[in-house]
Amino acid sequence: MSRTSPFFIPQKEIDTIDSMNEELIDEIIGQSVDIYKVSIDNTDENVYGESTTKYYEVGFRVNCLILFNEPEITQDEFGADENADIEMYFQRNNLSSGSLNFYPEMGDIVDWNDHYWEINGTTEPQLIAGHPGYKHSIVATAHRARLSSLQIEERPK
């Protein structure tokens, strides 16, 4: 007979781990990002499911851990260009609880450190006790997006 939960990790332990991590991220570290989800109702798509102009919902703030990777500067015939990436570590239970009910998806826009970032992808690599029923975190990777392509703010003149 197969078990549906880890033998040596009771639910009480899982709740303690989640509570401690939530307090660490929200109260002690205090990093947060503003997330803008694509408004599917207002964005028109073509035959291929693509859109030249995207509209976004009102942004909301989410607490997470952020890893800022060192920017790369490339030089070509048009001049220098700076590319940068970030990784955001969200606590899964924190996102699905309360009024937030949020899951990061490809195409979402993140406002952090006076720059906009577009989410490339998400993974859920951390399982408590290696059990798929105890997914603990969500990792979202994002690259820096150009303000001109987002049309979120009015460009400075």
Tab-separated table of C-alpha atoms in Angstrom:
chain	number	residue	atom	x	y	z
A	1	MET	CA	0.000	0.000	0.000
A	2	SER	CA	1.449	3.392	-0.999
A	3	ARG	CA	1.301	6.407	1.269
A	4	THR	CA	0.087	9.818	0.103
A	5	SER	CA	2.273	11.818	2.508
A	6	PRO	CA	5.885	11.522	3.713
A	7	PHE	CA	6.240	9.183	6.678
A	8	PHE	CA	8.657	11.290	8.739
A	9	ILE	CA	7.291	14.774	7.908
A	10	PRO	CA	3.848	15.403	9.462
A	11	GLN	CA	1.630	18.277	8.292
A	12	LYS	CA	2.435	20.162	11.505
A	13	GLU	CA	6.114	20.312	10.437
A	14	ILE	CA	5.148	21.549	6.961
A	15	ASP	CA	2.996	24.293	8.506
A	16	THR	CA	5.904	25.341	10.757
A	17	ILE	CA	8.308	25.560	7.800
A	18	ASP	CA	5.793	27.609	5.792
A	19	SER	CA	5.114	29.944	8.731
A	20	MET	CA	8.805	30.577	9.414
A	21	ASN	CA	9.589	31.222	5.743
A	22	GLU	CA	6.623	33.558	5.357
A	23	GLU	CA	7.744	35.595	8.374
A	24	LEU	CA	11.335	35.672	7.087
A	25	ILE	CA	10.348	36.915	3.618
A	26	ASP	CA	7.568	39.314	4.670
A	27	GLU	CA	8.816	40.764	7.953
A	28	ILE	CA	12.614	40.470	8.034
A	29	ILE	CA	13.930	40.611	4.471
A	30	GLY	CA	11.126	42.761	3.079
A	31	GLN	CA	11.885	42.509	-0.656
A	32	SER	CA	8.900	42.967	-2.934
A	33	VAL	CA	8.020	43.418	-6.595
A	34	ASP	CA	5.024	44.911	-8.376
A	35	ILE	CA	3.428	42.477	-10.842
A	36	TYR	CA	1.364	43.446	-13.896
A	37	LYS	CA	-0.588	40.619	-15.505
A	38	VAL	CA	-1.624	40.789	-19.163
A	39	SER	CA	-5.290	41.745	-19.540
A	40	ILE	CA	-6.604	39.031	-21.835
A	41	ASP	CA	-9.993	40.745	-22.205
A	42	ASN	CA	-8.500	44.023	-23.474
A	43	THR	CA	-5.632	42.665	-25.599
A	44	ASP	CA	-6.491	41.775	-29.189
A	45	GLU	CA	-4.657	38.867	-30.784
A	46	ASN	CA	-4.110	37.862	-34.389
A	47	VAL	CA	-4.599	34.462	-36.021
A	48	TYR	CA	-1.378	33.158	-34.460
A	49	GLY	CA	-2.336	34.193	-30.913
A	50	GLU	CA	0.128	37.095	-30.935
A	51	SER	CA	-0.463	40.760	-30.224
A	52	THR	CA	1.365	43.907	-31.238
A	53	THR	CA	-0.129	45.895	-28.340
A	54	LYS	CA	-0.631	44.373	-24.899
A	55	TYR	CA	-2.700	45.866	-22.107
A	56	TYR	CA	-2.025	45.099	-18.450
A	57	GLU	CA	-4.166	44.820	-15.331
A	58	VAL	CA	-3.560	47.076	-12.337
A	59	GLY	CA	-0.333	46.066	-10.614
A	60	PHE	CA	-0.121	44.495	-7.176
A	61	ARG	CA	2.743	44.035	-4.728
A	62	VAL	CA	4.150	40.581	-3.903
A	63	ASN	CA	6.866	39.752	-1.365
A	64	CYS	CA	9.666	37.499	-2.585
A	65	LEU	CA	13.408	36.920	-2.540
A	66	ILE	CA	15.290	38.423	-5.489
A	67	LEU	CA	18.580	37.359	-7.034
A	68	PHE	CA	19.976	40.055	-9.325
A	69	ASN	CA	22.476	38.588	-11.776
A	70	GLU	CA	25.350	40.740	-12.970
A	71	PRO	CA	24.404	42.690	-16.120
A	72	GLU	CA	26.085	41.839	-19.426
A	73	ILE	CA	27.172	44.635	-21.720
A	74	THR	CA	27.349	43.817	-25.406
A	75	GLN	CA	29.011	46.021	-27.980
A	76	ASP	CA	28.018	45.986	-31.645
A	77	GLU	CA	27.905	48.379	-34.594
A	78	PHE	CA	24.922	50.207	-33.056
A	79	GLY	CA	26.652	50.860	-29.722
A	80	ALA	CA	26.560	49.362	-26.245
A	81	ASP	CA	23.569	47.492	-24.856
A	82	GLU	CA	23.024	46.281	-21.302
A	83	ASN	CA	21.173	43.037	-20.623
A	84	ALA	CA	20.267	41.875	-17.124
A	85	ASP	CA	18.332	39.020	-15.508
A	86	ILE	CA	16.671	38.480	-12.149
A	87	GLU	CA	15.364	35.419	-10.373
A	88	MET	CA	12.406	35.782	-8.020
A	89	TYR	CA	11.699	33.202	-5.334
A	90	PHE	CA	8.059	33.139	-4.202
A	91	GLN	CA	6.647	31.055	-1.362
A	92	ARG	CA	3.892	28.970	-2.948
A	93	ASN	CA	1.474	28.976	0.019
A	94	ASN	CA	1.847	32.728	0.439
A	95	LEU	CA	0.759	33.318	-3.175
A	96	SER	CA	-2.292	31.074	-3.050
A	97	SER	CA	-3.598	32.255	0.325
A	98	GLY	CA	-5.837	35.226	1.031
A	99	SER	CA	-6.909	37.697	-1.616
A	100	LEU	CA	-3.704	37.409	-3.664
A	101	ASN	CA	-4.391	34.067	-5.425
A	102	PHE	CA	-1.562	34.654	-7.888
A	103	TYR	CA	0.739	32.469	-9.971
A	104	PRO	CA	3.577	34.049	-12.000
A	105	GLU	CA	3.325	33.310	-15.732
A	106	MET	CA	5.362	33.975	-18.843
A	107	GLY	CA	4.688	37.472	-20.153
A	108	ASP	CA	3.871	39.033	-16.776
A	109	ILE	CA	5.679	42.318	-16.169
A	110	VAL	CA	7.602	42.959	-12.951
A	111	ASP	CA	8.505	46.421	-11.658
A	112	TRP	CA	11.598	46.242	-9.461
A	113	ASN	CA	14.552	48.553	-8.813
A	114	ASP	CA	13.259	51.261	-11.196
A	115	HIS	CA	13.258	48.838	-14.151
A	116	TYR	CA	10.687	46.631	-15.830
A	117	TRP	CA	11.301	42.908	-16.233
A	118	GLU	CA	9.386	40.372	-18.312
A	119	ILE	CA	8.990	36.884	-16.861
A	120	ASN	CA	10.617	34.227	-19.082
A	121	GLY	CA	9.421	31.169	-17.233
A	122	THR	CA	8.599	29.578	-13.911
A	123	THR	CA	9.550	26.363	-12.151
A	124	GLU	CA	8.678	24.703	-8.864
A	125	PRO	CA	11.980	23.043	-7.981
A	126	GLN	CA	11.692	22.813	-4.194
A	127	LEU	CA	9.733	19.896	-2.724
A	128	ILE	CA	9.707	19.351	1.027
A	129	ALA	CA	10.920	15.814	1.764
A	130	GLY	CA	10.991	15.272	-2.013
A	131	HIS	CA	7.226	14.772	-2.042
A	132	PRO	CA	5.257	16.268	-4.973
A	133	GLY	CA	2.350	17.047	-2.653
A	134	TYR	CA	4.520	19.474	-0.680
A	135	LYS	CA	5.622	22.030	-3.258
A	136	HIS	CA	7.231	24.866	-1.362
A	137	SER	CA	8.506	27.554	-3.719
A	138	ILE	CA	8.066	29.001	-7.186
A	139	VAL	CA	11.065	30.395	-9.044
A	140	ALA	CA	10.428	32.913	-11.820
A	141	THR	CA	13.197	34.119	-14.124
A	142	ALA	CA	12.882	37.451	-15.912
A	143	HIS	CA	14.883	39.598	-18.309
A	144	ARG	CA	14.983	43.365	-18.455
A	145	ALA	CA	12.328	44.754	-20.789
A	146	ARG	CA	12.533	47.978	-22.727
A	147	LEU	CA	10.072	50.644	-21.658
A	148	SER	CA	9.290	51.474	-25.290
A	149	SER	CA	8.013	47.960	-25.973
A	150	LEU	CA	5.779	47.815	-22.873
A	151	GLN	CA	3.814	51.032	-23.256
A	152	ILE	CA	3.157	51.114	-19.506
A	153	GLU	CA	4.432	54.610	-18.808
A	154	GLU	CA	4.686	57.744	-20.856
A	155	ARG	CA	8.213	58.031	-22.198
A	156	PRO	CA	10.246	61.032	-21.039
A	157	LYS	CA	10.549	63.764	-23.670
